[in-house]
Structures are given as structure tokens and as C-alpha cells.
PDB file of C-alpha atoms in Angstrom:
ATOM      1  CA  MET A   1      96.345 106.145  76.663  1.00  0.00           C
ATOM      2  CA  SER A   2      97.551 109.748  76.347  1.00  0.00           C
ATOM      3  CA  LEU A   3      99.582 111.492  79.033  1.00  0.00           C
ATOM      4  CA  HIS A   4      96.609 113.745  79.696  1.00  0.00           C
ATOM      5  CA  ASP A   5      94.394 110.695  80.263  1.00  0.00           C
ATOM      6  CA  ILE A   6      96.953 109.142  82.619  1.00  0.00           C
ATOM      7  CA  ILE A   7      97.100 112.316  84.713  1.00  0.00           C
ATOM      8  CA  LEU A   8      93.307 112.597  84.758  1.00  0.00           C
ATOM      9  CA  GLN A   9      92.804 108.943  85.729  1.00  0.00           C
ATOM     10  CA  THR A  10      95.438 109.233  88.439  1.00  0.00           C
ATOM     11  CA  LYS A  11      93.718 112.293  89.878  1.00  0.00           C
ATOM     12  CA  LEU A  12      90.286 110.654  89.802  1.00  0.00           C
ATOM     13  CA  LYS A  13      91.547 107.461  91.461  1.00  0.00           C
ATOM     14  CA  THR A  14      93.374 109.466  94.118  1.00  0.00           C
ATOM     15  CA  ASP A  15      90.321 111.565  94.927  1.00  0.00           C
ATOM     16  CA  ASP A  16      88.131 108.452  95.016  1.00  0.00           C
ATOM     17  CA  GLY A  17      90.484 106.714  97.444  1.00  0.00           C
ATOM     18  CA  ASN A  18      91.056 109.737  99.653  1.00  0.00           C
ATOM     19  CA  VAL A  19      87.516 109.915 101.055  1.00  0.00           C
ATOM     20  CA  ASP A  20      88.291 108.785 104.593  1.00  0.00           C
ATOM     21  CA  ASN A  21      90.598 106.633 106.684  1.00  0.00           C
ATOM     22  CA  ILE A  22      88.799 103.432 105.690  1.00  0.00           C
ATOM     23  CA  SER A  23      89.170 104.006 101.941  1.00  0.00           C
ATOM     24  CA  ARG A  24      92.846 104.999 102.275  1.00  0.00           C
ATOM     25  CA  THR A  25      93.702 101.924 104.318  1.00  0.00           C
ATOM     26  CA  GLU A  26      92.003  99.643 101.783  1.00  0.00           C
ATOM     27  CA  ARG A  27      93.675 101.267  98.757  1.00  0.00           C
ATOM     28  CA  TYR A  28      97.148 100.926 100.231  1.00  0.00           C
ATOM     29  CA  ALA A  29      96.568  97.245 101.044  1.00  0.00           C
ATOM     30  CA  LYS A  30      95.173  96.467  97.583  1.00  0.00           C
ATOM     31  CA  PHE A  31      98.140  98.154  95.937  1.00  0.00           C
ATOM     32  CA  TYR A  32     100.579  96.079  97.993  1.00  0.00           C
ATOM     33  CA  LYS A  33      98.856  92.869  96.912  1.00  0.00           C
ATOM     34  CA  LYS A  34      99.438  93.832  93.265  1.00  0.00           C
ATOM     35  CA  HIS A  35     102.934  95.266  93.746  1.00  0.00           C
ATOM     36  CA  PRO A  36     104.610  93.687  96.809  1.00  0.00           C
ATOM     37  CA  GLU A  37     107.963  95.161  95.811  1.00  0.00           C
ATOM     38  CA  VAL A  38     106.601  98.537  96.976  1.00  0.00           C
ATOM     39  CA  LYS A  39     106.762  97.638 100.645  1.00  0.00           C
ATOM     40  CA  TRP A  40     105.774 101.108 101.819  1.00  0.00           C
ATOM     41  CA  ALA A  41     102.194 100.454 100.667  1.00  0.00           C
ATOM     42  CA  LEU A  42     101.708  97.731 103.292  1.00  0.00           C
ATOM     43  CA  LEU A  43     103.401  99.872 105.952  1.00  0.00           C
ATOM     44  CA  ALA A  44     101.100 102.770 105.037  1.00  0.00           C
ATOM     45  CA  SER A  45      98.052 100.526 105.287  1.00  0.00           C
ATOM     46  CA  MET A  46      99.002  99.216 108.738  1.00  0.00           C
ATOM     47  CA  VAL A  47      99.853 102.670 110.087  1.00  0.00           C
ATOM     48  CA  SER A  48      96.624 104.008 108.575  1.00  0.00           C
ATOM     49  CA  ARG A  49      94.734 101.354 110.565  1.00  0.00           C
ATOM     50  CA  ASN A  50      96.342 102.786 113.695  1.00  0.00           C
ATOM     51  CA  ALA A  51      95.230 106.284 112.692  1.00  0.00           C
ATOM     52  CA  GLY A  52      91.654 105.033 112.404  1.00  0.00           C
ATOM     53  CA  TRP A  53      91.841 103.341 115.792  1.00  0.00           C
ATOM     54  CA  PHE A  54      93.078 106.548 117.401  1.00  0.00           C
ATOM     55  CA  MET A  55      90.230 108.483 115.778  1.00  0.00           C
ATOM     56  CA  THR A  56      87.537 106.167 117.141  1.00  0.00           C
ATOM     57  CA  ASP A  57      89.206 106.169 120.573  1.00  0.00           C
ATOM     58  CA  LEU A  58      88.039 109.772 120.760  1.00  0.00           C
ATOM     59  CA  GLU A  59      84.408 108.660 120.489  1.00  0.00           C
ATOM     60  CA  GLY A  60      84.742 105.577 122.657  1.00  0.00           C
ATOM     61  CA  ILE A  61      84.935 104.874 126.348  1.00  0.00           C
ATOM     62  CA  PRO A  62      86.697 106.368 128.265  1.00  0.00           C
ATOM     63  CA  LEU A  63      88.072 109.314 126.230  1.00  0.00           C
ATOM     64  CA  LYS A  64      84.645 110.598 125.259  1.00  0.00           C
ATOM     65  CA  GLN A  65      83.858 111.037 128.942  1.00  0.00           C
ATOM     66  CA  ALA A  66      87.229 112.515 129.859  1.00  0.00           C
ATOM     67  CA  LEU A  67      87.848 115.027 127.049  1.00  0.00           C
ATOM     68  CA  PRO A  68      85.546 117.879 125.980  1.00  0.00           C
ATOM     69  CA  TYR A  69      84.059 117.786 122.484  1.00  0.00           C
ATOM     70  CA  GLU A  70      86.214 120.625 121.136  1.00  0.00           C
ATOM     71  CA  LYS A  71      89.435 118.971 122.284  1.00  0.00           C
ATOM     72  CA  ARG A  72      88.424 115.669 120.716  1.00  0.00           C
ATOM     73  CA  GLN A  73      87.553 117.393 117.443  1.00  0.00           C
ATOM     74  CA  TRP A  74      90.982 119.034 117.218  1.00  0.00           C
ATOM     75  CA  LEU A  75      92.683 115.718 117.896  1.00  0.00           C
ATOM     76  CA  PHE A  76      90.568 114.035 115.217  1.00  0.00           C
ATOM     77  CA  LEU A  77      91.248 116.769 112.673  1.00  0.00           C
ATOM     78  CA  SER A  78      94.997 116.611 113.211  1.00  0.00           C
ATOM     79  CA  VAL A  79      95.106 112.860 112.501  1.00  0.00           C
ATOM     80  CA  GLU A  80      92.582 113.042 109.646  1.00  0.00           C
ATOM     81  CA  THR A  81      94.439 115.898 107.943  1.00  0.00           C
ATOM     82  CA  ALA A  82      97.810 114.128 108.163  1.00  0.00           C
ATOM     83  CA  ASN A  83      96.200 110.912 106.878  1.00  0.00           C
ATOM     84  CA  TRP A  84      94.634 112.789 103.962  1.00  0.00           C
ATOM     85  CA  LEU A  85      97.791 114.713 103.086  1.00  0.00           C
ATOM     86  CA  ILE A  86      99.993 111.628 102.950  1.00  0.00           C
ATOM     87  CA  PHE A  87      97.531 109.818 100.684  1.00  0.00           C
ATOM     88  CA  ALA A  88      97.150 112.860  98.411  1.00  0.00           C
ATOM     89  CA  ASP A  89     100.909 112.959  97.984  1.00  0.00           C
ATOM     90  CA  ALA A  90     101.745 109.243  97.920  1.00  0.00           C
ATOM     91  CA  TYR A  91      98.921 107.586  96.003  1.00  0.00           C
ATOM     92  CA  PRO A  92      99.670 109.355  92.687  1.00  0.00           C
ATOM     93  CA  GLN A  93     103.242 108.078  93.120  1.00  0.00           C
ATOM     94  CA  LEU A  94     101.979 104.525  93.479  1.00  0.00           C
ATOM     95  CA  LEU A  95      99.657 104.804  90.503  1.00  0.00           C
ATOM     96  CA  LEU A  96     102.309 106.300  88.233  1.00  0.00           C
ATOM     97  CA  TYR A  97     104.637 103.478  89.222  1.00  0.00           C
ATOM     98  CA  GLU A  98     101.879 101.102  88.121  1.00  0.00           C
ATOM     99  CA  TYR A  99     101.633 102.883  84.763  1.00  0.00           C
ATOM    100  CA  SER A 100     105.428 102.803  84.449  1.00  0.00           C
ATOM    101  CA  LYS A 101     105.406  99.025  84.937  1.00  0.00           C
ATOM    102  CA  ARG A 102     102.570  98.612  82.463  1.00  0.00           C
ATOM    103  CA  TYR A 103     104.322 100.560  79.705  1.00  0.00           C
ATOM    104  CA  ASN A 104     107.827  99.466  80.763  1.00  0.00           C
ATOM    105  CA  LYS A 105     109.140 103.017  80.904  1.00  0.00           C
ATOM    106  CA  PRO A 106     109.480 105.533  83.754  1.00  0.00           C
ATOM    107  CA  MET A 107     106.692 108.090  83.847  1.00  0.00           C
ATOM    108  CA  PHE A 108     107.604 109.770  87.105  1.00  0.00           C
ATOM    109  CA  TYR A 109     108.087 113.183  85.516  1.00  0.00           C
ATOM    110  CA  LEU A 110     104.279 113.323  85.551  1.00  0.00           C
ATOM    111  CA  LEU A 111     104.432 113.572  89.356  1.00  0.00           C
ATOM    112  CA  GLU A 112     105.093 117.265  88.891  1.00  0.00           C
ATOM    113  CA  ALA A 113     101.390 117.628  88.069  1.00  0.00           C
ATOM    114  CA  PHE A 114     100.634 116.362  91.597  1.00  0.00           C
ATOM    115  CA  HIS A 115     103.142 118.635  93.398  1.00  0.00           C
ATOM    116  CA  VAL A 116     105.251 115.666  94.506  1.00  0.00           C
ATOM    117  CA  SER A 117     108.745 116.587  95.690  1.00  0.00           C
ATOM    118  CA  ALA A 118     111.683 116.498  93.308  1.00  0.00           C
ATOM    119  CA  PHE A 119     113.255 114.217  95.888  1.00  0.00           C
ATOM    120  CA  MET A 120     110.652 111.493  95.310  1.00  0.00           C
ATOM    121  CA  MET A 121     110.675 111.941  91.542  1.00  0.00           C
ATOM    122  CA  GLU A 122     114.387 111.164  91.607  1.00  0.00           C
ATOM    123  CA  GLU A 123     113.938 108.269  94.055  1.00  0.00           C
ATOM    124  CA  TRP A 124     111.315 106.608  91.844  1.00  0.00           C
ATOM    125  CA  GLU A 125     113.588 106.965  88.817  1.00  0.00           C
ATOM    126  CA  ARG A 126     116.362 105.334  90.842  1.00  0.00           C
ATOM    127  CA  PHE A 127     114.084 102.503  91.957  1.00  0.00           C
ATOM    128  CA  PHE A 128     112.939 101.825  88.403  1.00  0.00           C
ATOM    129  CA  ARG A 129     116.610 101.316  87.466  1.00  0.00           C
ATOM    130  CA  THR A 130     117.990  99.557  90.535  1.00  0.00           C
ATOM    131  CA  LYS A 131     114.971  97.768  92.089  1.00  0.00           C
ATOM    132  CA  ASP A 132     116.343  98.740  95.522  1.00  0.00           C
ATOM    133  CA  GLU A 133     113.232  98.032  97.602  1.00  0.00           C
ATOM    134  CA  LYS A 134     114.745  99.019 100.941  1.00  0.00           C
ATOM    135  CA  ARG A 135     115.876 102.425  99.719  1.00  0.00           C
ATOM    136  CA  LEU A 136     112.479 103.195  98.176  1.00  0.00           C
ATOM    137  CA  LEU A 137     110.766 102.193 101.417  1.00  0.00           C
ATOM    138  CA  THR A 138     112.988 104.536 103.426  1.00  0.00           C
ATOM    139  CA  SER A 139     112.626 107.343 100.874  1.00  0.00           C
ATOM    140  CA  LEU A 140     108.839 107.194 101.076  1.00  0.00           C
ATOM    141  CA  ILE A 141     109.027 107.306 104.889  1.00  0.00           C
ATOM    142  CA  ILE A 142     111.280 110.364 104.698  1.00  0.00           C
ATOM    143  CA  ASN A 143     108.950 112.043 102.224  1.00  0.00           C
ATOM    144  CA  GLU A 144     105.664 111.395 104.044  1.00  0.00           C
ATOM    145  CA  GLN A 145     106.930 112.799 107.325  1.00  0.00           C
ATOM    146  CA  HIS A 146     108.260 115.944 105.687  1.00  0.00           C
ATOM    147  CA  VAL A 147     104.988 116.377 103.763  1.00  0.00           C
ATOM    148  CA  ILE A 148     102.943 116.720 106.968  1.00  0.00           C
ATOM    149  CA  GLN A 149     105.457 118.814 108.931  1.00  0.00           C
ATOM    150  CA  LYS A 150     104.511 122.303 107.764  1.00  0.00           C
ATOM    151  CA  PRO A 151     100.748 121.965 107.102  1.00  0.00           C
ATOM    152  CA  VAL A 152      99.978 119.844 110.202  1.00  0.00           C
ATOM    153  CA  ILE A 153     102.712 119.651 112.826  1.00  0.00           C
ATOM    154  CA  ASP A 154     103.786 123.301 112.480  1.00  0.00           C
ATOM    155  CA  HIS A 155     100.335 124.715 111.734  1.00  0.00           C
ATOM    156  CA  PRO A 156      99.587 127.394 114.359  1.00  0.00           C
ATOM    157  CA  LEU A 157      96.137 126.045 115.237  1.00  0.00           C
ATOM    158  CA  PHE A 158      97.229 122.412 115.501  1.00  0.00           C
ATOM    159  CA  LYS A 159     100.238 123.472 117.565  1.00  0.00           C
ATOM    160  CA  LYS A 160      97.997 125.393 119.948  1.00  0.00           C
ATOM    161  CA  PHE A 161      95.098 122.982 120.294  1.00  0.00           C
ATOM    162  CA  VAL A 162      96.839 119.621 119.753  1.00  0.00           C
ATOM    163  CA  PHE A 163     100.601 119.337 119.977  1.00  0.00           C
ATOM    164  CA  HIS A 164     100.989 121.794 122.853  1.00  0.00           C
ATOM    165  CA  SER A 165      97.829 120.661 124.595  1.00  0.00           C
ATOM    166  CA  LEU A 166      97.849 118.765 127.877  1.00  0.00           C
ATOM    167  CA  PRO A 167      96.170 115.553 126.593  1.00  0.00           C
ATOM    168  CA  PHE A 168      98.707 115.182 123.774  1.00  0.00           C
ATOM    169  CA  ILE A 169     101.705 116.009 125.960  1.00  0.00           C
ATOM    170  CA  PHE A 170     100.413 113.587 128.588  1.00  0.00           C
ATOM    171  CA  GLN A 171     100.123 110.749 126.080  1.00  0.00           C
ATOM    172  CA  ASP A 172     103.539 111.616 124.636  1.00  0.00           C
ATOM    173  CA  LEU A 173     105.307 111.582 128.013  1.00  0.00           C
ATOM    174  CA  PHE A 174     103.707 108.399 129.274  1.00  0.00           C
ATOM    175  CA  HIS A 175     103.845 106.524 125.960  1.00  0.00           C
ATOM    176  CA  PHE A 176     100.129 105.896 125.713  1.00  0.00           C
ATOM    177  CA  ARG A 177     100.436 106.523 121.986  1.00  0.00           C
ATOM    178  CA  VAL A 178     101.573 103.333 120.296  1.00  0.00           C
ATOM    179  CA  ILE A 179     101.628 101.975 116.740  1.00  0.00           C
ATOM    180  CA  LEU A 180     100.467  98.364 116.792  1.00  0.00           C
ATOM    181  CA  PHE A 181     100.743  95.498 114.338  1.00  0.00           C
ATOM    182  CA  PRO A 182      98.134  92.943 115.467  1.00  0.00           C
ATOM    183  CA  THR A 183      97.906  89.242 114.686  1.00  0.00           C
ATOM    184  CA  ILE A 184      94.929  86.915 114.576  1.00  0.00           C
ATOM    185  CA  THR A 185      96.487  84.949 117.448  1.00  0.00           C
ATOM    186  CA  GLY A 186      95.831  87.907 119.740  1.00  0.00           C
ATOM    187  CA  LYS A 187      99.452  89.006 120.068  1.00  0.00           C
ATOM    188  CA  LEU A 188     100.357  92.648 119.460  1.00  0.00           C
ATOM    189  CA  TYR A 189     103.682  93.975 118.247  1.00  0.00           C
ATOM    190  CA  GLY A 190     104.870  97.518 117.731  1.00  0.00           C
ATOM    191  CA  PHE A 191     106.554 100.580 119.151  1.00  0.00           C
ATOM    192  CA  SER A 192     105.379 103.529 121.217  1.00  0.00           C
ATOM    193  CA  THR A 193     105.745 107.053 119.880  1.00  0.00           C
ATOM    194  CA  HIS A 194     107.235 110.059 121.595  1.00  0.00           C
ATOM    195  CA  GLN A 195     108.388 113.544 120.561  1.00  0.00           C
ATOM    196  CA  PHE A 196     105.889 113.261 117.716  1.00  0.00           C
ATOM    197  CA  SER A 197     106.402 116.863 116.588  1.00  0.00           C
ATOM    198  CA  HIS A 198     110.018 116.172 115.526  1.00  0.00           C
ATOM    199  CA  VAL A 199     110.330 114.944 111.936  1.00  0.00           C
ATOM    200  CA  LYS A 200     113.528 113.013 112.702  1.00  0.00           C
ATOM    201  CA  LYS A 201     111.779 111.048 115.486  1.00  0.00           C
ATOM    202  CA  ARG A 202     108.849 110.178 113.218  1.00  0.00           C
ATOM    203  CA  ILE A 203     111.189 108.992 110.464  1.00  0.00           C
ATOM    204  CA  GLU A 204     113.087 106.805 112.928  1.00  0.00           C
ATOM    205  CA  LEU A 205     109.781 105.366 114.136  1.00  0.00           C
ATOM    206  CA  GLY A 206     108.773 104.664 110.539  1.00  0.00           C
ATOM    207  CA  LYS A 207     112.019 102.811 109.888  1.00  0.00           C
ATOM    208  CA  ARG A 208     111.611 100.736 113.051  1.00  0.00           C
ATOM    209  CA  LEU A 209     108.059  99.859 112.072  1.00  0.00           C
ATOM    210  CA  ALA A 210     109.229  98.873 108.580  1.00  0.00           C
ATOM    211  CA  TRP A 211     111.912  96.654 110.092  1.00  0.00           C
ATOM    212  CA  LEU A 212     109.290  94.935 112.240  1.00  0.00           C
ATOM    213  CA  LEU A 213     106.630  94.628 109.545  1.00  0.00           C
ATOM    214  CA  PHE A 214     108.965  92.825 107.155  1.00  0.00           C
ATOM    215  CA  HIS A 215     110.901  90.809 109.702  1.00  0.00           C
ATOM    216  CA  PRO A 216     110.866  87.200 108.456  1.00  0.00           C
ATOM    217  CA  LEU A 217     109.656  85.905 111.839  1.00  0.00           C
ATOM    218  CA  TYR A 218     106.584  88.145 111.940  1.00  0.00           C
ATOM    219  CA  HIS A 219     105.751  89.347 108.434  1.00  0.00           C
ATOM    220  CA  GLY A 220     103.473  86.428 107.610  1.00  0.00           C
ATOM    221  CA  GLN A 221     101.401  87.003 110.745  1.00  0.00           C
ATOM    222  CA  PHE A 222     100.920  90.699 110.016  1.00  0.00           C
ATOM    223  CA  LEU A 223     100.077  90.048 106.377  1.00  0.00           C
ATOM    224  CA  LYS A 224      97.504  87.427 107.390  1.00  0.00           C
ATOM    225  CA  PHE A 225      95.831  89.982 109.667  1.00  0.00           C
ATOM    226  CA  SER A 226      95.853  92.607 106.900  1.00  0.00           C
ATOM    227  CA  ASN A 227      94.338  90.216 104.363  1.00  0.00           C
ATOM    228  CA  ARG A 228      91.748  88.674 106.664  1.00  0.00           C
ATOM    229  CA  VAL A 229      90.512  91.516 108.894  1.00  0.00           C
ATOM    230  CA  ILE A 230      88.387  94.249 107.309  1.00  0.00           C
ATOM    231  CA  HIS A 231      89.334  97.673 108.642  1.00  0.00           C
ATOM    232  CA  THR A 232      86.405  99.339 110.418  1.00  0.00           C
ATOM    233  CA  GLY A 233      88.386 101.864 112.460  1.00  0.00           C
ATOM    234  CA  SER A 234      87.357 100.206 115.724  1.00  0.00           C
ATOM    235  CA  ARG A 235      90.026  98.640 117.947  1.00  0.00           C
ATOM    236  CA  TYR A 236      87.676  95.684 118.208  1.00  0.00           C
ATOM    237  CA  ASP A 237      89.149  94.691 114.818  1.00  0.00           C
ATOM    238  CA  TYR A 238      92.052  93.191 116.765  1.00  0.00           C
ATOM    239  CA  GLU A 239      90.819  93.192 120.361  1.00  0.00           C
ATOM    240  CA  LYS A 240      88.310  90.465 119.463  1.00  0.00           C
ATOM    241  CA  TYR A 241      91.270  88.100 119.115  1.00  0.00           C
ATOM    242  CA  MET A 242      92.629  88.939 122.575  1.00  0.00           C
ATOM    243  CA  LYS A 243      91.767  86.780 125.577  1.00  0.00           C
ATOM    244  CA  LYS A 244      90.687  89.599 127.912  1.00  0.00           C
ATOM    245  CA  THR A 245      88.367  91.352 125.486  1.00  0.00           C
ATOM    246  CA  THR A 246      84.688  91.072 126.346  1.00  0.00           C
ATOM    247  CA  LYS A 247      82.988  93.817 124.367  1.00  0.00           C
ATOM    248  CA  ARG A 248      83.522  96.603 121.853  1.00  0.00           C
ATOM    249  CA  LYS A 249      84.844  99.814 123.426  1.00  0.00           C
ATOM    250  CA  SER A 250      85.214 101.972 120.325  1.00  0.00           C
ATOM    251  CA  PRO A 251      82.679 102.561 117.535  1.00  0.00           C
ATOM    252  CA  TYR A 252      82.964 102.038 113.788  1.00  0.00           C
ATOM    253  CA  LEU A 253      84.744 104.998 112.231  1.00  0.00           C
ATOM    254  CA  ARG A 254      82.071 105.714 109.640  1.00  0.00           C
ATOM    255  CA  THR A 255      79.375 105.915 112.316  1.00  0.00           C
ATOM    256  CA  ALA A 256      81.521 108.143 114.520  1.00  0.00           C
ATOM    257  CA  PHE A 257      82.754 110.819 112.094  1.00  0.00           C
ATOM    258  CA  PRO A 258      81.462 112.557 108.967  1.00  0.00           C
ATOM    259  CA  ILE A 259      83.380 112.848 105.699  1.00  0.00           C
ATOM    260  CA  ILE A 260      85.759 115.809 105.941  1.00  0.00           C
ATOM    261  CA  SER A 261      86.497 118.105 102.988  1.00  0.00           C
ATOM    262  CA  HIS A 262      90.095 119.291 102.861  1.00  0.00           C
ATOM    263  CA  GLU A 263      91.668 122.288 101.198  1.00  0.00           C
ATOM    264  CA  ILE A 264      95.334 123.172 101.315  1.00  0.00           C
ATOM    265  CA  ASP A 265      97.703 125.483  99.507  1.00  0.00           C
ATOM    266  CA  GLU A 266      99.997 123.192  97.514  1.00  0.00           C
ATOM    267  CA  LYS A 267     102.938 125.359  98.564  1.00  0.00           C
ATOM    268  CA  GLU A 268     102.352 124.084 102.095  1.00  0.00           C
ATOM    269  CA  ARG A 269     103.438 120.633 100.889  1.00  0.00           C
ATOM    270  CA  GLU A 270     106.716 121.849  99.401  1.00  0.00           C
ATOM    271  CA  TRP A 271     109.538 120.730 101.632  1.00  0.00           C
ATOM    272  CA  PHE A 272     112.482 119.611  99.512  1.00  0.00           C
ATOM    273  CA  HIS A 273     114.962 122.315  98.579  1.00  0.00           C
ATOM    274  CA  GLY A 274     118.012 120.230  97.808  1.00  0.00           C
ATOM    275  CA  GLN A 275     118.920 119.519 101.425  1.00  0.00           C
ATOM    276  CA  ARG A 276     121.060 116.486 102.209  1.00  0.00           C
ATOM    277  CA  LEU A 277     119.062 113.540 103.490  1.00  0.00           C
ATOM    278  CA  GLY A 278     121.669 110.804 103.668  1.00  0.00           C
ATOM    279  CA  LYS A 279     121.528 110.677 107.468  1.00  0.00           C
ATOM    280  CA  TYR A 280     118.019 109.252 107.302  1.00  0.00           C
ATOM    281  CA  TYR A 281     119.119 106.102 105.451  1.00  0.00           C
ATOM    282  CA  LYS A 282     121.003 104.646 108.401  1.00  0.00           C
ATOM    283  CA  ASP A 283     119.529 101.481 109.907  1.00  0.00           C
ATOM    284  CA  PRO A 284     117.292 102.234 112.916  1.00  0.00           C
ATOM    285  CA  GLU A 285     118.004 101.278 116.498  1.00  0.00           C
ATOM    286  CA  ILE A 286     115.558  98.571 117.541  1.00  0.00           C
ATOM    287  CA  PRO A 287     114.232  98.465 121.130  1.00  0.00           C
ATOM    288  CA  LYS A 288     114.482  95.110 122.891  1.00  0.00           C
ATOM    289  CA  ARG A 289     110.731  94.907 123.464  1.00  0.00           C
ATOM    290  CA  ILE A 290     108.700  94.381 120.313  1.00  0.00           C
ATOM    291  CA  GLU A 291     105.790  92.301 121.604  1.00  0.00           C
ATOM    292  CA  LEU A 292     103.420  94.668 123.394  1.00  0.00           C
ATOM    293  CA  THR A 293     100.433  92.479 124.269  1.00  0.00           C
ATOM    294  CA  ASP A 294     100.809  92.649 128.053  1.00  0.00           C
ATOM    295  CA  TRP A 295     102.135  96.211 127.912  1.00  0.00           C
ATOM    296  CA  TYR A 296      99.133  97.318 125.857  1.00  0.00           C
ATOM    297  CA  GLU A 297      96.601  95.764 128.213  1.00  0.00           C
ATOM    298  CA  LYS A 298      98.314  97.418 131.182  1.00  0.00           C
ATOM    299  CA  LYS A 299      98.394 100.825 129.486  1.00  0.00           C
ATOM    300  CA  GLN A 300      94.760 100.549 128.450  1.00  0.00           C
ATOM    301  CA  SER A 301      93.821  99.852 132.080  1.00  0.00           C
ATOM    302  CA  GLN A 302      95.882 102.838 133.231  1.00  0.00           C
ATOM    303  CA  LEU A 303      94.292 105.124 130.665  1.00  0.00           C
ATOM    304  CA  HIS A 304      90.825 103.934 131.613  1.00  0.00           C
ATOM    305  CA  LEU A 305      91.568 104.560 135.309  1.00  0.00           C
ATOM    306  CA  LEU A 306      93.005 108.027 134.690  1.00  0.00           C
ATOM    307  CA  CYS A 307      90.030 109.042 132.584  1.00  0.00           C
ATOM    308  CA  MET A 308      87.664 107.793 135.292  1.00  0.00           C
ATOM    309  CA  MET A 309      89.574 109.861 137.862  1.00  0.00           C
ATOM    310  CA  LYS A 310      89.325 112.952 135.701  1.00  0.00           C
ATOM    311  CA  GLN A 311      85.630 112.380 135.218  1.00  0.00           C
ATOM    312  CA  TYR A 312      85.189 111.963 138.967  1.00  0.00           C
ATOM    313  CA  LEU A 313      87.137 115.158 139.720  1.00  0.00           C
ATOM    314  CA  LYS A 314      84.824 117.113 137.458  1.00  0.00           C
TER     315      LYS A 314
END
């Protein structure tokens, strides 16, 4: 296969997988099954599930009643755009690693055709030599969070209508936003997010989630959930395993939202200019609480009550 064909096939496969949150989540998981040494792929799949669950929350009870349509659309677009951007940047990296394995030679210089940072081109070259799985995992976390900073987090419209809006600030302050790793036993593990607009905080969260996902005591449970449970975007994917769940509260993603077409200036993705990034490779601080089953049920009840109060006050 010629270099031109490899670039073309990589572009076609990336576009095909970047249709919506469901397709992205599935592609990441399938890649991890084939190449488990690239641990970031499983992390990306599990975090992408969380993105889908947040999206359908906006069309489920009680948020649909509590938030106006325009506010919910901005929240959806912010998550969808970040989800799309990360896949557009990362999936060509994964595919070119696959080609590099197939031909037993590094082909990461071709990432320039996909506007991937020089930082990641160097990190993939390093990984191909050293097989340092932990460093590659951290490097991909660093890269993904920088990729979305300028075009999403710092975008004037998203800043105005999302990250500086009352619903987002409220969820940030009271830790209603949480990244969950479910199990088919009904237990939930994860960490809550806060100060989401700061790239350093998101990278630290990513490292904590990676630590949890591949912890020898829990990894098998999370992998079993990933392999067994088809991602629909609805929180019922995992709530059906929980004792207190009685019915579906959020819809399927593909019935709730249309396919979104994205356009972005590739310069918006450029973030690496030779800055030092060594500080991000330090091991993360791990909170004492990692099982969130009871915490989650309590927070869901609080959110439901608050939304009912807001609806009543209208």
C-alpha cells in the first residue's frame, strides 16, 4: 500500500468513525481489543460513554423540564464538539500506529497530514522504540486536553453560554458532574470533576481516571462492562444493574439528537509550541473515595429535587 493510500484510508476510517458519540465510543473500544498496549483507547471509550450519558441527560427527566431548550443545546454542542475534536485528532494516531505495527516501521511522520501536534509525533516515535505504555497513556491525555482548550473551552460563545453559565457553574461547584466507570454488579467507581475550564485540572482528572481504570483490583470489572454492554448513550446502560433503578430516565442518544456537522480551522487545534510539559508526567493524587455508588444515588436525588424546585418556581 502506498503512503498516499495509507493517508486516504486513515482519513476515510476517521471520518466514518467520527459520526457521533456512539460510533466514537465503539471505535475506541474495538481498537483497544486489538491493541491493548495502547491503554488510552479504553480510557477514551469509557470517558466517551460518560459524554454520551451527559448529552442524553439534557433530554431526560429532570433536566429537560428545568433548563430551556437553548441552554440545553449549548451544553450539548460543547460536549459534542469536544468529543468530535478529540476523535479527529486521536484516531488517525491510533490507525497510523496500527500501520506501523503491520509494516514493523514507524510511520508517525504521516501524522503531519492530520495536523497532529509535533509533541505527539515525537511521543509515538518514543513509544515505538521503548514500549513505555504509561508514558504514552499520559502523553495522549496531555494532548487531548490541549486540543480542545482553544476551540472549545476558550471559544467566546462556549465561554458565554456554557462555561460561564449558571447551570455549568452550579454543577461544577456542587460536583454534580462526575466521570463514572460502571460494573455489571451495579457498583460505580470514578471521580467528580471541578474547575473544568483549566487544562491542568482536566489532565489531572484524566490521570486519576487512568489509574483507576487499570488498577488490578478493578480493571477486569470495567473491561467486562465495556465488552458486554452496548453503548446507547442512555444512563440506563448501567442503571439497569443498580438495585434502586426502576425505569429508564434518559433516552437513547440517537433518538434524542441529530447528526452534527463540524467545521473548524485546523489552526485552532495547534497548541504545541515547544513548551515544557514534564510537570504533567507526575503521578496523580488519588482521593480516598473511589466507589461512588451511594454518592451517585444521593446526588441524583438532589439534582432531581433541585430541578423540581426550579420548575415549581417558574
